[in-house]
Short mmCIF file of C-alpha atoms and ligand atoms in Angstrom, two decimals:
data_model
loop_
_atom_site.label_atom_id
_atom_site.label_comp_id
_atom_site.label_asym_id
_atom_site.label_seq_id
_atom_site.Cartn_x
_atom_site.Cartn_y
_atom_site.Cartn_z
CA UNK I 1374 45.04 8.47 -24.86
CA UNK I 1375 47.59 6.17 -26.13
CA UNK I 1376 48.26 4.42 -29.48
CA UNK I 1377 46.48 1.23 -28.80
CA UNK I 1378 43.24 2.83 -27.20
CA UNK I 1379 43.42 5.05 -30.32
CA UNK I 1380 44.14 2.58 -33.02
CA UNK I 1381 41.39 0.79 -31.21
CA UNK I 1382 39.02 3.82 -31.49
CA UNK I 1383 39.71 3.82 -35.52
CA UNK I 1384 40.13 0.59 -36.97
CA UNK I 1385 37.91 -2.03 -37.25
CA UNK I 1386 38.65 -5.62 -36.36
CA UNK I 1387 37.32 -8.32 -38.01
CA UNK I 1388 37.85 -12.34 -37.15
CA UNK I 1389 38.44 -14.97 -40.08
CA UNK I 1390 38.70 -18.83 -40.52
CA UNK I 1391 42.40 -19.26 -40.15
CA UNK I 1392 42.12 -22.21 -42.43
CA UNK I 1393 38.86 -23.66 -43.51
CA UNK I 1394 36.08 -23.77 -46.19
CA UNK I 1395 35.57 -20.38 -44.92
CA UNK I 1396 38.56 -18.80 -45.09
CA UNK I 1397 39.09 -18.55 -49.01
CA UNK I 1398 35.49 -17.03 -49.96
CA UNK I 1399 36.04 -14.75 -46.78
CA UNK I 1400 39.21 -13.29 -47.98
CA UNK I 1401 38.30 -13.49 -51.59
CA UNK I 1402 34.73 -11.45 -51.00
CA UNK I 1403 37.20 -8.69 -48.84
CA UNK I 1404 39.11 -8.27 -51.79
CA UNK I 1405 36.42 -7.79 -53.77
CA UNK I 1406 35.54 -5.19 -51.42
CA UNK I 1407 38.44 -3.59 -52.15
CA UNK I 1408 40.32 -4.20 -49.18
CA UNK I 1409 44.40 -5.03 -49.65
CA UNK I 1410 45.73 -6.83 -46.75
CA UNK I 1411 49.30 -7.68 -45.58
CA UNK I 1412 49.63 -10.42 -43.74
CA UNK I 1413 52.00 -9.95 -40.74
CA UNK I 1414 54.81 -12.52 -39.71
CA UNK I 1415 52.93 -14.55 -37.44
CA UNK I 1416 50.16 -14.77 -40.29
CA UNK I 1417 47.61 -14.21 -37.02
CA UNK I 1418 47.06 -10.76 -38.23
CA UNK I 1419 46.20 -9.40 -41.63
CA UNK I 1420 46.82 -5.42 -42.22
CA UNK I 1421 44.23 -3.57 -44.00
CA UNK I 1422 46.56 -1.28 -46.42
CA UNK I 1423 44.03 1.24 -47.77
CA UNK I 1424 41.08 0.70 -44.95
CA UNK I 1425 41.19 1.05 -41.49
CA UNK I 1426 40.37 -2.73 -41.21
CA UNK I 1427 42.25 -5.34 -39.93
CA UNK I 1428 41.82 -9.15 -40.07
CA UNK I 1429 42.55 -11.60 -36.98
CA UNK I 1430 42.68 -15.28 -38.55
CA UNK I 1431 41.41 -17.97 -35.73
CA UNK I 1432 39.47 -21.14 -35.40
CA UNK I 1433 35.90 -20.69 -36.74
CA UNK I 1434 34.46 -21.78 -33.65
CA UNK I 1435 36.19 -18.81 -31.66
CA UNK I 1436 34.57 -16.39 -33.63
CA UNK I 1437 31.07 -15.63 -31.77
CA UNK I 1438 32.65 -15.38 -28.69
CA UNK I 1439 35.82 -12.93 -30.17
CA UNK I 1440 32.59 -10.83 -31.79
CA UNK I 1441 30.43 -11.17 -28.11
CA UNK I 1442 33.52 -10.20 -26.01
CA UNK I 1443 34.30 -7.29 -28.35
CA UNK I 1444 37.71 -8.36 -29.05
CA UNK I 1445 36.70 -8.06 -32.81
CA UNK I 1446 34.38 -5.83 -33.87
CA UNK I 1447 33.50 -8.09 -36.92
CA UNK I 1448 33.04 -11.58 -37.73
CA UNK I 1449 32.66 -14.00 -41.08
CA UNK I 1450 31.28 -17.55 -39.57
CA UNK I 1451 29.01 -19.93 -40.33
CA UNK I 1452 25.06 -19.40 -39.12
CA UNK I 1453 25.77 -22.80 -38.13
CA UNK I 1454 28.56 -21.93 -35.36
CA UNK I 1455 26.52 -18.74 -34.43
CA UNK I 1456 23.45 -20.96 -33.81
CA UNK I 1457 24.58 -23.48 -32.10
CA UNK I 1458 26.68 -20.91 -29.86
CA UNK I 1459 23.58 -18.85 -28.93
CA UNK I 1460 22.06 -22.02 -27.42
CA UNK I 1461 24.74 -23.12 -25.76
CA UNK I 1462 25.21 -20.02 -24.19
CA UNK I 1463 21.39 -19.68 -23.56
CA UNK I 1464 21.70 -23.44 -21.41
CA UNK I 1465 24.31 -21.45 -19.34
CA UNK I 1466 21.56 -18.34 -18.81
CA UNK I 1467 23.62 -15.87 -20.85
CA UNK I 1468 22.03 -14.31 -23.66
CA UNK I 1469 23.92 -14.04 -26.95
CA UNK I 1470 24.30 -10.22 -28.36
CA UNK I 1471 26.32 -10.32 -31.02
CA UNK I 1472 23.93 -9.12 -33.89
CA UNK I 1473 23.93 -10.75 -37.72
CA UNK I 1474 24.46 -7.84 -39.87
CA UNK I 1475 24.22 -9.53 -43.13
CA UNK I 1476 23.90 -13.28 -44.59
CA UNK I 1477 26.32 -14.11 -47.45
CA UNK I 1478 26.17 -16.43 -50.07
CA UNK I 1479 28.76 -18.31 -49.62
CA UNK I 1480 29.63 -21.32 -47.19
CA UNK I 1481 26.15 -22.71 -47.71
CA UNK I 1482 25.45 -26.19 -46.57
CA UNK I 1483 22.91 -27.74 -44.19
CA UNK I 1484 23.02 -29.60 -41.12
CA UNK I 1485 21.69 -32.60 -41.31
CA UNK I 1486 20.44 -36.01 -40.11
CA UNK I 1487 21.76 -39.27 -41.77
CA UNK I 1488 21.00 -42.94 -41.07
CA UNK I 1489 22.65 -45.84 -42.45
CA UNK I 1490 21.94 -46.42 -46.29
CA UNK I 1491 18.96 -49.00 -45.77
CA UNK I 1492 17.87 -48.35 -42.35
CA UNK I 1493 14.15 -47.86 -41.61
CA UNK I 1494 13.16 -44.18 -42.04
CA UNK I 1495 9.71 -42.86 -41.58
CA UNK I 1496 10.32 -39.43 -39.74
CA UNK I 1497 12.07 -38.04 -37.25
CA UNK I 1498 9.90 -40.03 -34.72
CA UNK I 1499 11.97 -43.12 -35.98
CA UNK I 1500 15.08 -41.57 -34.13
CA UNK I 1501 13.11 -42.28 -30.63
CA UNK I 1502 15.78 -44.37 -28.62
CA UNK I 1503 18.41 -44.00 -30.45
CA UNK I 1504 22.14 -42.73 -30.38
CA UNK I 1505 22.92 -39.69 -32.21
CA UNK I 1506 26.38 -38.57 -32.86
CA UNK I 1507 27.22 -34.81 -33.53
CA UNK I 1508 29.30 -32.11 -32.96
CA UNK I 1509 26.11 -29.67 -32.68
CA UNK I 1510 24.87 -31.23 -29.45
CA UNK I 1511 22.81 -28.16 -29.02
CA UNK I 1512 20.94 -27.67 -32.37
CA UNK I 1513 20.63 -31.41 -32.52
CA UNK I 1514 18.76 -31.00 -28.92
CA UNK I 1515 16.42 -28.35 -29.79
CA UNK I 1516 15.83 -29.74 -33.15
CA UNK I 1517 14.42 -33.26 -31.03
CA UNK I 1518 12.74 -31.20 -28.50
CA UNK I 1519 10.49 -29.72 -30.93
CA UNK I 1520 10.11 -33.05 -32.90
CA UNK I 1521 8.91 -34.57 -29.78
CA UNK I 1522 11.65 -37.20 -29.75
CA UNK I 1523 13.69 -38.77 -26.92
CA UNK I 1524 17.16 -39.91 -27.97
CA UNK I 1525 20.68 -39.99 -26.88
CA UNK I 1526 22.90 -37.44 -27.98
CA UNK I 1527 26.55 -38.15 -28.66
CA UNK I 1528 28.57 -35.31 -28.59
CA UNK I 1529 31.92 -35.50 -30.82
CA UNK I 1530 34.34 -33.49 -31.53
CA UNK I 1531 35.06 -34.74 -35.23
CA UNK I 1532 35.19 -37.91 -37.34
CA UNK I 1533 31.24 -37.89 -37.08
CA UNK I 1534 30.49 -39.86 -40.10
CA UNK I 1535 32.64 -42.88 -39.00
CA UNK I 1536 30.86 -43.31 -35.81
CA UNK I 1537 27.73 -45.62 -36.91
CA UNK I 1538 30.29 -47.90 -38.30
CA UNK I 1539 32.39 -48.11 -35.30
CA UNK I 1540 29.40 -48.67 -33.31
CA UNK I 1541 29.10 -45.88 -31.40
CA UNK I 1542 25.74 -44.17 -33.06
CA UNK I 1543 22.72 -45.15 -34.61
CA UNK I 1544 23.02 -42.21 -37.00
CA UNK I 1545 24.60 -38.97 -36.69
CA UNK I 1546 23.38 -35.40 -37.44
CA UNK I 1547 25.95 -33.37 -39.19
CA UNK I 1548 27.10 -30.53 -41.95
CA UNK I 1549 26.25 -31.59 -45.38
CA UNK I 1550 26.86 -30.15 -48.94
CA UNK I 1551 27.51 -31.93 -51.91
CA UNK I 1552 26.51 -35.25 -49.91
CA UNK I 1553 29.55 -36.92 -50.71
CA UNK I 1554 31.29 -37.48 -47.68
CA UNK I 1555 28.14 -39.26 -46.63
CA UNK I 1556 27.76 -41.39 -49.57
CA UNK I 1557 31.41 -42.61 -48.96
CA UNK I 1558 30.33 -43.78 -45.49
CA UNK I 1559 27.13 -45.47 -46.61
CA UNK I 1560 25.04 -42.85 -44.93
CA UNK I 1561 21.73 -41.64 -46.22
CA UNK I 1562 20.68 -37.95 -45.62
CA UNK I 1563 16.81 -38.07 -44.03
CA UNK I 1564 16.09 -34.62 -42.57
CA UNK I 1565 17.24 -31.36 -42.70
CA UNK I 1566 18.12 -29.10 -39.19
CA UNK I 1567 19.03 -26.10 -40.16
CA UNK I 1568 19.94 -24.55 -43.56
CA UNK I 1569 23.17 -23.08 -43.41
CA UNK I 1570 25.46 -20.35 -45.01
CA UNK I 1571 28.11 -17.58 -43.70
CA UNK I 1572 26.95 -14.39 -41.94
CA UNK I 1573 28.47 -11.13 -40.94
CA UNK I 1574 28.31 -10.89 -37.20
CA UNK I 1575 29.02 -7.30 -35.36
CA UNK I 1576 29.73 -6.73 -31.73
CA UNK I 1577 26.79 -5.45 -29.39
CA UNK I 1578 28.49 -2.49 -28.32
CA UNK I 1579 28.33 0.75 -29.93
CA UNK I 1580 31.33 1.66 -32.19
CA UNK I 1581 32.92 5.36 -32.62
CA UNK I 1582 31.65 7.17 -35.45
CA UNK I 1583 34.58 6.49 -37.82
CA UNK I 1584 34.44 2.66 -37.62
CA UNK I 1585 30.26 3.00 -37.99
CA UNK I 1586 30.89 4.55 -41.36
CA UNK I 1587 33.61 2.13 -42.59
CA UNK I 1588 30.49 -0.54 -41.79
CA UNK I 1589 28.46 0.84 -43.53
CA UNK I 1590 30.65 1.29 -46.48
CA UNK I 1591 31.82 -2.38 -46.23
CA UNK I 1592 28.16 -3.45 -46.11
CA UNK I 1593 27.62 -1.42 -49.12
CA UNK I 1594 30.51 -3.15 -51.43
CA UNK I 1595 29.23 -6.27 -50.01
CA UNK I 1596 25.61 -5.85 -51.00
CA UNK I 1597 27.65 -4.78 -54.60
CA UNK I 1598 30.06 -7.77 -54.78
CA UNK I 1599 27.05 -10.25 -54.12
CA UNK I 1600 24.63 -8.60 -56.98
CA UNK I 1601 27.53 -8.66 -59.58
CA UNK I 1602 28.30 -12.22 -58.80
CA UNK I 1603 25.48 -13.45 -61.00
CA UNK I 1604 24.54 -10.36 -63.00
CA UNK I 1605 25.61 -9.92 -66.72
CA UNK I 1606 25.28 -6.67 -69.34
CA UNK I 1607 23.97 -7.51 -72.10
CA UNK I 1608 23.68 -5.93 -75.34
CA UNK I 1609 21.71 -6.74 -78.29
CA UNK I 1610 19.86 -5.22 -81.54
CA UNK I 1611 15.98 -5.99 -82.05
CA UNK I 1612 13.50 -4.99 -84.34
CA UNK I 1613 11.27 -2.34 -82.84
CA UNK I 1614 8.26 -4.91 -83.80
CA UNK I 1615 9.94 -7.67 -81.28
CA UNK I 1616 10.85 -5.06 -78.49
CA UNK I 1617 7.90 -6.56 -75.72
CA UNK I 1618 8.91 -9.89 -76.61
CA UNK I 1619 12.78 -9.22 -76.29
CA UNK I 1620 11.87 -7.48 -72.90
CA UNK I 1621 10.42 -10.10 -71.50
CA UNK I 1622 13.03 -12.35 -72.56
CA UNK I 1623 15.56 -10.63 -70.74
CA UNK I 1624 16.13 -12.38 -67.18
CA UNK I 1625 15.89 -10.38 -64.02
CA UNK I 1626 16.25 -6.75 -65.69
CA UNK I 1627 13.83 -4.02 -65.10
CA UNK I 1628 14.60 -1.11 -67.01
CA UNK I 1629 16.82 -1.59 -70.12
CA UNK I 1630 18.41 1.56 -71.87
CA UNK I 1631 16.50 1.56 -75.59
CA UNK I 1632 19.04 3.56 -78.23
CA UNK I 1633 17.92 4.09 -81.66
CA UNK I 1634 20.30 2.73 -84.31
CA UNK I 1635 21.59 5.34 -87.07
CA UNK I 1636 20.47 4.01 -90.34
CA UNK I 1637 17.90 1.73 -89.01
CA UNK I 1638 14.72 3.34 -88.39
CA UNK I 1639 12.72 -0.06 -87.60
CA UNK I 1640 15.94 -1.33 -84.99
CA UNK I 1641 16.82 -0.33 -82.01
CA UNK I 1642 19.99 -1.44 -79.90
CA UNK I 1643 19.15 -2.41 -76.11
CA UNK I 1644 21.53 -2.66 -73.45
CA UNK I 1645 20.33 -4.10 -69.93
CA UNK I 1646 21.70 -5.48 -66.74
CA UNK I 1647 20.55 -9.29 -66.11
CA UNK I 1648 20.67 -9.70 -62.61
CA UNK I 1649 20.74 -13.62 -62.92
CA UNK I 1650 23.04 -15.87 -65.31
CA UNK I 1651 22.64 -15.41 -68.77
CA UNK I 1652 22.41 -18.87 -70.36
CA UNK I 1653 22.76 -20.14 -73.90
CA UNK I 1654 19.30 -21.11 -73.97
CA UNK I 1655 17.99 -17.43 -73.60
CA UNK I 1656 20.70 -16.18 -76.03
CA UNK I 1657 18.46 -18.85 -78.54
CA UNK I 1658 15.51 -17.29 -77.48
CA UNK I 1659 16.42 -13.49 -77.91
CA UNK I 1660 17.72 -14.55 -81.19
CA UNK I 1661 14.55 -16.54 -82.05
CA UNK I 1662 12.46 -13.37 -81.02
CA UNK I 1663 14.34 -11.37 -83.93
CA UNK I 1664 17.48 -10.29 -81.87
CA UNK I 1665 21.09 -10.06 -83.72
CA UNK I 1666 24.22 -9.06 -82.73
CA UNK I 1667 24.02 -10.42 -78.84
CA UNK I 1668 26.82 -9.98 -76.98
CA UNK I 1669 27.24 -10.35 -72.89
CA UNK I 1670 30.00 -8.70 -70.64
CA UNK I 1671 30.61 -9.52 -66.92
CA UNK I 1672 29.71 -7.07 -64.79
CA UNK I 1673 32.57 -5.76 -62.42
CA UNK I 1674 31.04 -3.46 -59.85
CA UNK I 1675 28.04 -2.14 -59.03
CA UNK I 1676 26.65 0.55 -56.74
CA UNK I 1677 22.74 1.06 -56.84
P1 ATP W 790 38.46 -25.01 -37.60
O1 ATP W 790 39.69 -25.49 -37.66
O2 ATP W 790 38.15 -23.53 -38.06
O3 ATP W 790 37.61 -25.10 -36.37
P2 ATP W 790 36.48 -26.50 -38.78
O4 ATP W 790 36.81 -28.14 -38.99
O5 ATP W 790 35.53 -26.27 -37.94
O6 ATP W 790 37.65 -25.66 -38.64
P3 ATP W 790 35.50 -26.55 -41.52
O7 ATP W 790 35.23 -27.87 -41.77
O8 ATP W 790 36.78 -25.37 -42.42
O9 ATP W 790 35.76 -26.08 -40.27
O10 ATP W 790 33.95 -25.50 -42.09
C1 ATP W 790 33.85 -24.17 -41.39
C2 ATP W 790 32.42 -23.52 -41.96
O11 ATP W 790 32.31 -24.00 -43.45
C3 ATP W 790 31.34 -24.88 -41.24
O12 ATP W 790 31.19 -24.37 -40.05
C4 ATP W 790 30.23 -24.60 -42.07
O13 ATP W 790 29.48 -23.19 -41.83
C5 ATP W 790 30.47 -24.38 -43.80
N1 ATP W 790 30.59 -25.60 -44.80
C6 ATP W 790 30.28 -25.49 -46.28
N2 ATP W 790 30.25 -26.90 -46.27
C7 ATP W 790 30.58 -27.56 -45.72
C8 ATP W 790 30.64 -29.23 -45.42
N3 ATP W 790 30.24 -29.72 -46.86
N4 ATP W 790 30.99 -29.53 -44.06
C9 ATP W 790 31.42 -28.84 -43.30
N5 ATP W 790 31.29 -27.67 -43.15
C10 ATP W 790 30.96 -26.64 -44.02
ZN1 ZN W 791 35.69 -25.41 -36.32
#
């Protein structure tokens, strides 16, 4: 077996967007999973120094193909890109075989229909006979078919939001997160076609046991990273008589640790992991219920 083949059998290759909205959150998640990457001179590859995992930096649109064709074992990409690809392949009689391993908590956006401000809108039927500009022709076609609406799809490669102003379309179907781009172009979001977020996908091809083991470890770490993002560790003192009320107020914590306080038989210390953010309002309610010495700490790592 030559060196290349041996490496292919032991090191995972993960495709990540080279430069765009998913790049920083993807690299941030991998770093939180413990991966130390050294970037090669060409910046196209990142080598995992402390895990058998290398990163290939590519355009996000290429990620489903790279994984489907088993050039990469894993990929981090938007659900919007995956679903568009799945439909594009299906139209050519090819079945998409990449597998979604995990939904991730970043890259949130939605593929939406927007019309010029003030345009008449009474549901999807208003699109009948209209021209709709998009870079997602397959998802849009599926949406229109499901709504039973016949409209003309104008496929563009970018700058979709200016198509109505240029007279190239009557409506658009594009990605929206805050809506500020739409507002800047005097467009109004009227219908959601797809709710999207980043996902981790994997090759349909069976992996060598070492690689499978690392995929499982990575998934477990991702789970931990996602859980701690919102989690807080809270410590407080409480009168025993207020225990029930205080436990009810602790957000998203299952079984807090209750510790007796030396010299205070009527009081206890409570330590709990709250799986939701702890707001000032919560602390104020806890205090009103009799809690004192409240302390809220960020959680760094969590493994169930
Ligand atoms: P590339 O050069 O890699 O093809 P791109 O221009 O297609 O980049 P980006 O604009 O960087 O892609 O978006 C990448 C992904 O980020 C989108 O496919 C989507 O999943 C997600 N995303 C989150 N919010 C938004 C948003 N407001 N607009 C566009 N994409 C968003
Ligand atoms: Zn792209």
